[in-house]
Tab-separated table of C-alpha atoms and ligand atoms in Angstrom:
chain	number	residue	atom	x	y	z
A	123	MET	CA	-9.870	11.861	-11.600
A	124	ILE	CA	-7.133	10.790	-9.224
A	125	ILE	CA	-7.827	10.035	-5.557
A	126	ALA	CA	-4.761	9.478	-3.373
A	127	ILE	CA	-5.026	7.670	-0.067
A	128	ASP	CA	-1.949	7.403	2.127
A	129	GLY	CA	-1.367	6.263	5.662
A	130	PRO	CA	0.371	3.699	7.847
A	131	ALA	CA	-0.137	-0.067	7.624
A	132	ALA	CA	-3.577	-1.341	8.624
A	133	SER	CA	-5.154	2.098	8.828
A	134	GLY	CA	-8.048	0.928	6.643
A	135	LYS	CA	-6.718	2.187	3.304
A	136	SER	CA	-7.225	-0.947	1.217
A	137	THR	CA	-10.779	-1.800	2.188
A	138	THR	CA	-11.858	1.826	1.990
A	139	ALA	CA	-10.204	2.422	-1.384
A	140	ARG	CA	-11.625	-0.778	-2.840
A	141	LEU	CA	-15.175	0.149	-1.813
A	142	ILE	CA	-14.845	3.690	-3.123
A	143	ALA	CA	-13.496	2.344	-6.405
A	144	ASN	CA	-16.651	0.226	-6.726
A	145	ARG	CA	-19.010	3.055	-5.855
A	146	LEU	CA	-17.397	5.601	-8.177
A	147	ASP	CA	-16.369	3.147	-10.863
A	148	LEU	CA	-12.663	3.918	-10.546
A	149	LEU	CA	-9.660	1.712	-11.103
A	150	TYR	CA	-8.255	0.647	-7.730
A	151	LEU	CA	-4.487	0.470	-7.372
A	152	ASP	CA	-2.949	-1.076	-4.268
A	153	THR	CA	0.632	0.188	-4.506
A	154	GLY	CA	1.703	-1.661	-1.344
A	155	ALA	CA	0.957	-4.915	-3.166
A	156	MET	CA	3.530	-3.902	-5.787
A	157	TYR	CA	6.313	-3.448	-3.211
A	158	ARG	CA	5.230	-6.751	-1.696
A	159	ALA	CA	5.504	-8.464	-5.102
A	160	VAL	CA	9.069	-7.176	-5.529
A	161	ALA	CA	9.917	-8.409	-2.028
A	162	LEU	CA	8.451	-11.833	-2.828
A	163	TYR	CA	10.461	-12.083	-6.050
A	164	MET	CA	13.729	-11.276	-4.251
A	165	PHE	CA	12.874	-13.584	-1.359
A	166	GLU	CA	12.034	-16.572	-3.533
A	167	ARG	CA	15.287	-16.228	-5.435
A	168	GLY	CA	17.397	-15.559	-2.359
A	169	ILE	CA	18.640	-12.233	-3.750
A	170	ASP	CA	20.677	-10.122	-1.350
A	171	THR	CA	18.766	-6.845	-1.600
A	172	GLN	CA	21.814	-4.978	-0.290
A	173	ASP	CA	23.701	-6.010	-3.427
A	174	GLY	CA	22.849	-3.136	-5.766
A	175	GLU	CA	23.966	-4.891	-8.938
A	176	ALA	CA	22.006	-8.086	-8.254
A	177	LEU	CA	18.997	-6.035	-7.265
A	178	GLN	CA	19.052	-3.964	-10.436
A	179	LYS	CA	19.476	-7.019	-12.635
A	180	ASN	CA	16.572	-8.823	-10.981
A	181	LEU	CA	14.337	-5.758	-10.931
A	182	ALA	CA	14.584	-5.642	-14.700
A	183	ASP	CA	13.058	-9.132	-14.877
A	184	ILE	CA	10.020	-8.226	-12.808
A	185	ASP	CA	6.684	-7.723	-14.461
A	186	ILE	CA	3.739	-6.743	-12.261
A	187	SER	CA	0.156	-6.568	-13.432
A	188	PHE	CA	-3.326	-6.511	-11.950
A	189	LYS	CA	-6.449	-8.297	-13.084
A	190	ASP	CA	-9.722	-7.854	-11.223
A	191	SER	CA	-8.524	-7.702	-7.627
A	192	LEU	CA	-5.583	-10.052	-8.156
A	193	ILE	CA	-1.906	-9.196	-8.544
A	194	PHE	CA	0.335	-11.099	-10.922
A	195	LEU	CA	4.104	-11.323	-10.678
A	196	ASN	CA	5.498	-12.460	-14.033
A	197	ASN	CA	2.068	-13.940	-14.803
A	198	GLU	CA	1.797	-15.859	-11.512
A	199	ASP	CA	-1.067	-14.929	-9.187
A	200	VAL	CA	0.733	-13.967	-5.954
A	201	SER	CA	-2.212	-12.244	-4.238
A	202	GLU	CA	-2.087	-14.612	-1.249
A	203	LYS	CA	1.662	-15.116	-0.958
A	204	ILE	CA	2.455	-11.408	-0.692
A	205	ARG	CA	0.407	-11.153	2.529
A	206	GLU	CA	2.698	-13.483	4.490
A	207	PRO	CA	4.269	-11.715	7.510
A	208	HIS	CA	7.896	-12.137	6.353
A	209	ILE	CA	6.977	-10.461	3.048
A	210	SER	CA	5.382	-7.525	4.921
A	211	LYS	CA	8.690	-6.872	6.628
A	212	LEU	CA	10.810	-7.377	3.513
A	213	SER	CA	8.529	-5.102	1.470
A	214	SER	CA	9.149	-2.277	3.922
A	215	GLN	CA	12.890	-2.997	3.756
A	216	ILE	CA	13.128	-2.974	-0.037
A	217	ALA	CA	10.877	0.125	-0.194
A	218	ILE	CA	13.748	2.258	1.113
A	219	ILE	CA	15.785	1.523	-2.034
A	220	LYS	CA	15.791	4.256	-4.659
A	221	ILE	CA	15.818	2.053	-7.786
A	222	VAL	CA	12.942	-0.031	-6.436
A	223	ARG	CA	10.845	3.073	-5.753
A	224	HIS	CA	11.721	4.518	-9.108
A	225	LYS	CA	10.450	1.454	-10.939
A	226	MET	CA	7.264	1.279	-8.841
A	227	VAL	CA	6.406	4.958	-9.268
A	228	GLU	CA	6.919	4.749	-13.015
A	229	LEU	CA	4.672	1.714	-13.236
A	230	GLN	CA	1.995	3.324	-11.053
A	231	ARG	CA	1.891	6.405	-13.281
A	232	GLU	CA	1.770	4.223	-16.358
A	233	ILE	CA	-1.155	2.150	-15.047
A	234	ALA	CA	-3.053	5.307	-14.033
A	235	LYS	CA	-2.424	7.176	-17.281
A	236	GLY	CA	-5.617	8.535	-18.811
A	237	ARG	CA	-7.850	6.758	-16.309
A	238	ASP	CA	-9.924	7.571	-13.246
A	239	VAL	CA	-8.027	5.938	-10.414
A	240	ILE	CA	-7.937	5.608	-6.655
A	241	LEU	CA	-4.451	4.711	-5.436
A	242	GLU	CA	-3.421	3.848	-1.923
A	243	GLY	CA	0.045	3.684	-0.413
A	244	ARG	CA	2.552	5.811	1.460
A	245	ASP	CA	3.737	8.402	-1.066
A	246	ILE	CA	0.821	8.818	-3.473
A	247	GLY	CA	-0.148	12.360	-2.463
A	248	THR	CA	3.441	13.484	-1.899
A	249	VAL	CA	5.387	11.894	-4.782
A	250	VAL	CA	3.419	9.751	-7.240
A	251	PHE	CA	0.538	12.173	-7.832
A	252	PRO	CA	1.261	15.449	-6.020
A	253	ASP	CA	-1.482	17.040	-8.161
A	254	ALA	CA	-4.138	14.437	-7.322
A	255	ASP	CA	-7.696	15.787	-7.287
A	256	TYR	CA	-8.290	14.461	-3.780
A	257	LYS	CA	-5.804	13.483	-1.108
A	258	PHE	CA	-6.623	11.665	2.091
A	259	PHE	CA	-4.382	10.566	4.914
A	260	LEU	CA	-5.804	7.791	7.059
A	261	THR	CA	-4.549	7.226	10.574
A	262	ALA	CA	-5.647	5.057	13.488
A	263	SER	CA	-4.214	4.146	16.875
A	264	LEU	CA	-1.598	1.402	16.898
A	265	GLU	CA	-3.879	-0.747	19.074
A	266	SER	CA	-6.836	-0.584	16.712
A	267	ARG	CA	-4.657	-1.205	13.667
A	268	ALA	CA	-3.117	-4.250	15.369
A	269	GLU	CA	-6.559	-5.581	16.264
A	270	ARG	CA	-7.786	-5.223	12.669
A	271	ARG	CA	-4.703	-6.931	11.283
A	272	TYR	CA	-4.962	-9.669	13.931
A	273	LYS	CA	-8.517	-10.405	12.864
A	274	GLU	CA	-7.555	-10.495	9.169
A	275	MET	CA	-4.612	-12.808	9.848
A	276	SER	CA	-6.673	-15.154	12.053
A	277	GLU	CA	-9.297	-15.423	9.330
A	278	LYS	CA	-6.551	-16.497	6.924
A	279	GLY	CA	-5.244	-19.043	9.401
A	280	ILE	CA	-1.972	-17.172	9.981
A	281	GLU	CA	-1.166	-17.608	13.659
A	282	LEU	CA	0.425	-14.548	15.168
A	283	THR	CA	-0.236	-13.034	18.585
A	284	LEU	CA	-1.693	-9.550	18.923
A	285	GLU	CA	1.588	-8.497	20.469
A	286	GLN	CA	3.645	-9.803	17.521
A	287	ILE	CA	1.407	-7.924	15.108
A	288	GLN	CA	1.639	-4.739	17.134
A	289	GLN	CA	5.442	-4.985	17.141
A	290	GLU	CA	5.527	-5.614	13.409
A	291	LEU	CA	3.322	-2.591	12.694
A	292	GLN	CA	5.410	-0.423	14.990
A	293	TRP	CA	8.592	-1.537	13.246
A	294	ARG	CA	7.100	-0.807	9.811
A	295	ASP	CA	5.734	2.586	10.898
A	296	GLN	CA	9.216	3.516	12.009
A	297	ASN	CA	10.899	2.170	8.866
A	298	ASP	CA	8.365	3.743	6.476
A	299	THR	CA	8.421	7.184	8.112
A	300	GLN	CA	12.170	7.430	8.754
A	301	ARG	CA	13.480	6.502	5.304
A	302	ALA	CA	15.158	9.108	3.118
A	303	GLU	CA	13.297	8.244	-0.107
A	304	ALA	CA	9.633	9.287	-0.199
A	305	PRO	CA	8.941	8.678	3.494
A	306	LEU	CA	5.404	8.135	4.709
A	307	ARG	CA	4.012	11.547	5.535
A	308	LYS	CA	0.814	13.470	5.101
A	309	ALA	CA	0.865	15.809	2.089
A	310	ASP	CA	0.256	19.392	3.223
A	311	ASP	CA	-3.010	19.500	1.309
A	312	ALA	CA	-4.271	16.037	2.316
A	313	ILE	CA	-7.343	15.647	4.496
A	314	GLU	CA	-6.567	13.575	7.576
A	315	ILE	CA	-9.124	11.045	8.764
A	316	ASP	CA	-8.628	9.212	12.049
A	317	THR	CA	-10.331	5.858	11.554
A	318	THR	CA	-9.793	4.531	15.099
A	319	LEU	CA	-13.460	4.799	16.007
A	320	LEU	CA	-14.927	4.560	12.512
A	321	THR	CA	-16.472	1.554	10.825
A	322	ILE	CA	-15.448	0.817	7.243
A	323	GLU	CA	-18.821	2.154	6.065
A	324	GLU	CA	-18.215	5.405	7.976
A	325	GLN	CA	-14.746	5.769	6.439
A	326	VAL	CA	-16.163	5.285	2.963
A	327	HIS	CA	-19.005	7.678	3.669
A	328	THR	CA	-16.638	10.392	4.984
A	329	ILE	CA	-14.509	10.274	1.836
A	330	LEU	CA	-17.438	10.025	-0.556
A	331	ALA	CA	-19.116	13.006	1.106
A	332	ILE	CA	-16.013	15.121	0.481
A	333	VAL	CA	-15.593	13.911	-3.104
A	334	ASN	CA	-19.276	14.470	-3.918
A	335	ARG	CA	-19.377	17.881	-2.242
A	336	THR	CA	-16.414	19.237	-4.162
A	337	ASN	CA	-16.859	17.254	-7.320
A	338	LYS	CA	-13.927	18.082	-9.578
A	339	GLY	CA	-15.046	15.335	-11.994
B	126	DC	O1	0.374	-1.013	2.180
B	126	DC	P1	1.177	-2.235	2.514
B	126	DC	O2	1.240	-2.478	4.000
B	126	DC	O3	0.750	-3.442	1.754
B	126	DC	O4	2.678	-1.885	2.019
B	126	DC	C1	3.772	-2.742	2.221
B	126	DC	C2	5.065	-1.937	2.330
B	126	DC	O5	5.365	-1.348	1.068
B	126	DC	C3	5.026	-0.783	3.317
B	126	DC	O6	5.462	-1.170	4.611
B	126	DC	C4	5.935	0.241	2.713
B	126	DC	C5	5.920	-0.041	1.231
B	126	DC	N1	5.134	0.932	0.455
B	126	DC	C6	5.763	2.093	0.071
B	126	DC	O7	6.909	2.322	0.467
B	126	DC	N2	5.118	2.978	-0.722
B	126	DC	C7	3.860	2.751	-1.134
B	126	DC	N3	3.268	3.645	-1.927
B	126	DC	C8	3.184	1.585	-0.717
B	126	DC	C9	3.843	0.697	0.097
């Protein structure tokens, strides 16, 4: 069984997908974390991501794996580092590049092969698994997404104002939806859920109710 969850940054995808994975005993794959890991690799080595040759060469040296809820970049646990604000922006920038997407999509399909998986990202229902059993598209107002992200960041001790976060989300929304390669968009057959006024438990419940009602198991 494949469940695809797409939507803009901070729309509640990760928390919802993680909880559903636990309830239904599915593998959870956070594809955004993979783009973030690539961004971190390029950032730490000072690679000019506009330089196609350098990018290709360095991409070949990248190994990404998951264990429990941690992500490893060439065997280093980078789960915390990839959440830094400058990596959020760079991940959206490198995600427009064809060879980066190609490598990520291949890896996502490989990880999911023969397993029951819930994947969340931007292009899961449109590109990675267009034949997914269930497709959801989560949205929420910019204000509520910024508030959620602000709370998360404050808890981690990252000091950003609500306004800075709102601007960053707006910039990423624009960049992720306007790109030529696999832009963020709702698949025609995806079910849209506006999470603005929903609690996490309500989001999980809404999705589980649909999956249980139309069990394609
Ligand atoms: O989900 P996230 O905010 O952690 O994702 C970080 C960036 O990675 C996002 O701004 C765009 C890119 N991304 C993508 O292009 N395709 C995906 N399937 C997941 C993320």
